Amino acid sequence: MDDEDADDRKFLKLLLAARNGERDALGRLLELLRPYLQDIAQSELGAKLQAKVGGSDLVQQTFLEANLDFANFRGSKPEEWRAWLTEILQHNLRDLYKYYRTSLKRSLLREAANADRSLSALTPGPVQTAIVGEQRQLLEQGLARLDEAQREVIRLRDEKMTFPEIGKRLKISEEAARMQWRRAVSELRRLTPGLEDRSEF
């Protein structure tokens, strides 16, 4: 208990000094919790994000924001200081995840746009002449197993119709037409696992 009281007194002394404008005191207050915050950052980041951002980077960002916002800390106890810094760190973690989710979404959209151009090689019609023997048979069998709406959107796309045109024909939005075509191609792939995975697919 004596040690705990001593730690509380030390903390309060540093806190008062920091509030009086002593930057060194604020730095020491922050450093008291560096190991604690580092452990949280490392455990929350996960392997994928750790390859992009280190836990120490997040802690440094947290310290920077705590410096800038220190006047808004109203507590007077070590546990309140820990909770305040932890909340800033968690906020930074949420922002980081949001940023990488947005980046991933953009990346997937770019891949989907490329797929729009390349996957049309799966469609019947003129392109079938390039698919011979077993591959052609597999493709025909897969198309036969699709439902009518899926076959229709693939047929329209194979006729070089744009997605706005397909949407108008099917009385749905352009994006809905695009999504329906992607699902149809994905289902065709699933139903025909032996279909050659050619680069133009």
Short mmCIF file of C-alpha atoms in Angstrom, two decimals:
data_model
loop_
_atom_site.label_atom_id
_atom_site.label_comp_id
_atom_site.label_asym_id
_atom_site.label_seq_id
_atom_site.Cartn_x
_atom_site.Cartn_y
_atom_site.Cartn_z
CA MET A 1 0.00 0.00 0.00
CA ASP A 2 2.91 2.35 0.80
CA ASP A 3 4.39 1.73 -2.65
CA GLU A 4 1.03 2.42 -4.25
CA ASP A 5 0.67 5.66 -2.30
CA ALA A 6 4.17 6.65 -3.33
CA ASP A 7 3.36 5.96 -7.00
CA ASP A 8 0.18 8.02 -6.70
CA ARG A 9 2.10 10.91 -5.17
CA LYS A 10 4.75 10.70 -7.88
CA PHE A 11 2.08 10.69 -10.55
CA LEU A 12 0.26 13.65 -9.03
CA LYS A 13 3.51 15.61 -8.76
CA LEU A 14 4.29 15.01 -12.43
CA LEU A 15 0.72 15.83 -13.41
CA LEU A 16 0.77 19.17 -11.59
CA ALA A 17 4.14 20.01 -13.13
CA ALA A 18 2.83 19.14 -16.61
CA ARG A 19 -0.21 21.34 -16.05
CA ASN A 20 2.15 24.14 -15.11
CA GLY A 21 3.72 23.84 -18.56
CA GLU A 22 6.72 21.61 -17.83
CA ARG A 23 7.09 19.61 -21.03
CA ASP A 24 9.56 17.20 -19.47
CA ALA A 25 6.99 16.26 -16.83
CA LEU A 26 4.40 15.51 -19.50
CA GLY A 27 6.92 13.40 -21.38
CA ARG A 28 7.63 11.38 -18.24
CA LEU A 29 3.91 10.88 -17.67
CA LEU A 30 3.55 9.52 -21.17
CA GLU A 31 6.58 7.26 -20.87
CA LEU A 32 5.10 5.65 -17.77
CA LEU A 33 2.51 4.00 -20.00
CA ARG A 34 4.56 3.27 -23.12
CA PRO A 35 4.96 -0.49 -22.38
CA TYR A 36 1.27 -0.81 -21.53
CA LEU A 37 0.13 0.97 -24.68
CA GLN A 38 2.67 -0.91 -26.79
CA ASP A 39 1.22 -4.23 -25.64
CA ILE A 40 -2.30 -3.11 -26.56
CA ALA A 41 -1.22 -1.86 -29.97
CA GLN A 42 0.65 -5.06 -30.82
CA SER A 43 -2.21 -7.31 -29.75
CA GLU A 44 -4.86 -5.27 -31.56
CA LEU A 45 -3.02 -4.79 -34.84
CA GLY A 46 -2.86 -8.40 -35.96
CA ALA A 47 -0.25 -9.90 -38.27
CA LYS A 48 -1.47 -8.27 -41.49
CA LEU A 49 -1.47 -4.73 -40.19
CA GLN A 50 1.76 -5.21 -38.25
CA ALA A 51 3.44 -5.69 -41.61
CA LYS A 52 2.29 -2.18 -42.54
CA VAL A 53 2.27 -0.27 -39.24
CA GLY A 54 4.24 -0.98 -36.08
CA GLY A 55 2.76 -0.79 -32.62
CA SER A 56 5.41 1.77 -31.72
CA ASP A 57 4.13 4.03 -34.51
CA LEU A 58 0.64 3.96 -33.04
CA VAL A 59 1.96 4.72 -29.57
CA GLN A 60 3.95 7.67 -30.91
CA GLN A 61 0.83 8.97 -32.66
CA THR A 62 -1.06 8.59 -29.40
CA PHE A 63 1.61 10.54 -27.52
CA LEU A 64 1.51 13.30 -30.12
CA GLU A 65 -2.25 13.66 -29.81
CA ALA A 66 -2.05 13.51 -26.01
CA ASN A 67 0.46 16.36 -26.09
CA LEU A 68 -1.83 18.45 -28.24
CA ASP A 69 -4.95 17.65 -26.24
CA PHE A 70 -3.44 17.51 -22.75
CA ALA A 71 -5.43 20.53 -21.53
CA ASN A 72 -8.60 18.45 -21.93
CA PHE A 73 -7.46 15.75 -19.52
CA ARG A 74 -9.45 16.39 -16.34
CA GLY A 75 -8.41 13.42 -14.25
CA SER A 76 -6.07 13.29 -11.28
CA LYS A 77 -5.41 9.57 -10.80
CA PRO A 78 -3.09 7.13 -12.59
CA GLU A 79 -6.01 4.93 -13.67
CA GLU A 80 -7.75 7.93 -15.23
CA TRP A 81 -4.58 8.83 -17.11
CA ARG A 82 -4.29 5.24 -18.35
CA ALA A 83 -7.92 5.20 -19.46
CA TRP A 84 -7.56 8.53 -21.27
CA LEU A 85 -4.47 7.44 -23.20
CA THR A 86 -6.00 4.06 -23.95
CA GLU A 87 -9.03 5.75 -25.48
CA ILE A 88 -6.80 7.86 -27.74
CA LEU A 89 -4.93 4.72 -28.80
CA GLN A 90 -8.17 2.85 -29.50
CA HIS A 91 -9.39 5.79 -31.57
CA ASN A 92 -6.20 5.63 -33.63
CA LEU A 93 -6.63 1.89 -34.07
CA ARG A 94 -10.19 2.38 -35.33
CA ASP A 95 -9.01 5.02 -37.78
CA LEU A 96 -6.25 2.71 -38.98
CA TYR A 97 -8.62 -0.18 -39.60
CA LYS A 98 -11.06 2.13 -41.37
CA TYR A 99 -8.28 3.41 -43.60
CA TYR A 100 -7.11 -0.05 -44.61
CA ARG A 101 -10.67 -1.32 -45.10
CA THR A 102 -11.26 1.60 -47.47
CA SER A 103 -7.97 0.89 -49.26
CA LEU A 104 -8.88 -2.79 -49.57
CA LYS A 105 -12.32 -1.90 -50.93
CA ARG A 106 -10.75 0.35 -53.55
CA SER A 107 -8.32 -2.41 -54.47
CA LEU A 108 -11.16 -4.92 -54.85
CA LEU A 109 -13.12 -2.46 -56.99
CA ARG A 110 -10.10 -2.07 -59.27
CA GLU A 111 -9.79 -5.84 -59.51
CA ALA A 112 -13.50 -6.11 -60.26
CA ALA A 113 -13.16 -3.51 -63.01
CA ASN A 114 -10.36 -5.57 -64.54
CA ALA A 115 -12.53 -8.65 -64.19
CA ASP A 116 -15.28 -6.91 -66.14
CA ARG A 117 -12.91 -6.72 -69.08
CA SER A 118 -11.27 -10.14 -68.74
CA LEU A 119 -13.99 -12.49 -67.53
CA SER A 120 -16.16 -11.87 -70.57
CA ALA A 121 -14.02 -14.55 -72.25
CA LEU A 122 -16.11 -17.07 -70.32
CA THR A 123 -19.24 -16.19 -72.25
CA PRO A 124 -20.72 -18.22 -75.08
CA GLY A 125 -21.09 -16.95 -78.62
CA PRO A 126 -18.10 -15.90 -80.71
CA VAL A 127 -15.59 -16.64 -77.97
CA GLN A 128 -16.61 -20.29 -77.90
CA THR A 129 -14.73 -20.83 -81.12
CA ALA A 130 -11.51 -20.41 -79.16
CA ILE A 131 -12.48 -23.04 -76.60
CA VAL A 132 -12.23 -26.54 -77.98
CA GLY A 133 -12.94 -30.07 -76.94
CA GLU A 134 -13.43 -30.71 -73.27
CA GLN A 135 -13.21 -27.05 -72.28
CA ARG A 136 -16.06 -26.11 -74.59
CA GLN A 137 -18.15 -28.97 -73.29
CA LEU A 138 -17.50 -27.97 -69.70
CA LEU A 139 -18.48 -24.39 -70.47
CA GLU A 140 -21.73 -25.45 -72.13
CA GLN A 141 -22.57 -27.74 -69.22
CA GLY A 142 -21.90 -24.95 -66.73
CA LEU A 143 -24.07 -22.48 -68.62
CA ALA A 144 -26.89 -25.02 -68.78
CA ARG A 145 -26.83 -25.28 -64.97
CA LEU A 146 -27.20 -21.55 -64.46
CA ASP A 147 -30.64 -20.09 -63.94
CA GLU A 148 -32.29 -18.17 -66.74
CA ALA A 149 -31.41 -14.72 -65.36
CA GLN A 150 -27.73 -15.63 -65.04
CA ARG A 151 -27.59 -17.01 -68.57
CA GLU A 152 -29.32 -13.90 -69.87
CA VAL A 153 -26.89 -11.44 -68.30
CA ILE A 154 -23.92 -13.46 -69.59
CA ARG A 155 -25.47 -13.59 -73.07
CA LEU A 156 -26.06 -9.83 -73.13
CA ARG A 157 -22.53 -9.15 -71.97
CA ASP A 158 -21.15 -11.47 -74.64
CA GLU A 159 -23.04 -9.41 -77.20
CA LYS A 160 -20.77 -6.53 -76.13
CA MET A 161 -23.54 -4.64 -74.41
CA THR A 162 -22.40 -2.16 -71.79
CA PHE A 163 -23.65 -2.42 -68.22
CA PRO A 164 -25.88 0.65 -68.60
CA GLU A 165 -27.43 -1.04 -71.65
CA ILE A 166 -27.83 -4.33 -69.81
CA GLY A 167 -29.39 -2.55 -66.87
CA LYS A 168 -31.86 -0.81 -69.17
CA ARG A 169 -32.74 -4.10 -70.88
CA LEU A 170 -33.24 -5.88 -67.55
CA LYS A 171 -34.90 -2.83 -65.93
CA ILE A 172 -32.32 -2.61 -63.17
CA SER A 173 -29.55 -0.14 -62.33
CA GLU A 174 -26.14 -0.21 -63.99
CA GLU A 175 -24.47 -1.31 -60.76
CA ALA A 176 -27.09 -4.03 -60.21
CA ALA A 177 -26.42 -5.30 -63.74
CA ARG A 178 -22.69 -5.32 -63.06
CA MET A 179 -23.14 -7.22 -59.80
CA GLN A 180 -25.52 -9.70 -61.39
CA TRP A 181 -23.02 -10.43 -64.14
CA ARG A 182 -20.20 -10.93 -61.64
CA ARG A 183 -22.31 -13.33 -59.60
CA ALA A 184 -23.25 -15.23 -62.75
CA VAL A 185 -19.60 -15.61 -63.79
CA SER A 186 -18.64 -16.59 -60.23
CA GLU A 187 -21.38 -19.24 -60.20
CA LEU A 188 -20.24 -20.50 -63.60
CA ARG A 189 -16.72 -20.92 -62.23
CA ARG A 190 -18.06 -22.76 -59.19
CA LEU A 191 -20.15 -25.13 -61.30
CA THR A 192 -17.29 -25.91 -63.69
CA PRO A 193 -14.17 -26.46 -61.54
CA GLY A 194 -12.44 -28.21 -64.42
CA LEU A 195 -12.76 -25.18 -66.68
CA GLU A 196 -9.32 -23.99 -67.71
CA ASP A 197 -8.27 -20.91 -65.72
CA ARG A 198 -6.93 -19.01 -68.71
CA SER A 199 -5.37 -15.59 -68.22
CA GLU A 200 -8.06 -13.91 -70.30
CA PHE A 201 -10.77 -15.33 -68.01
#
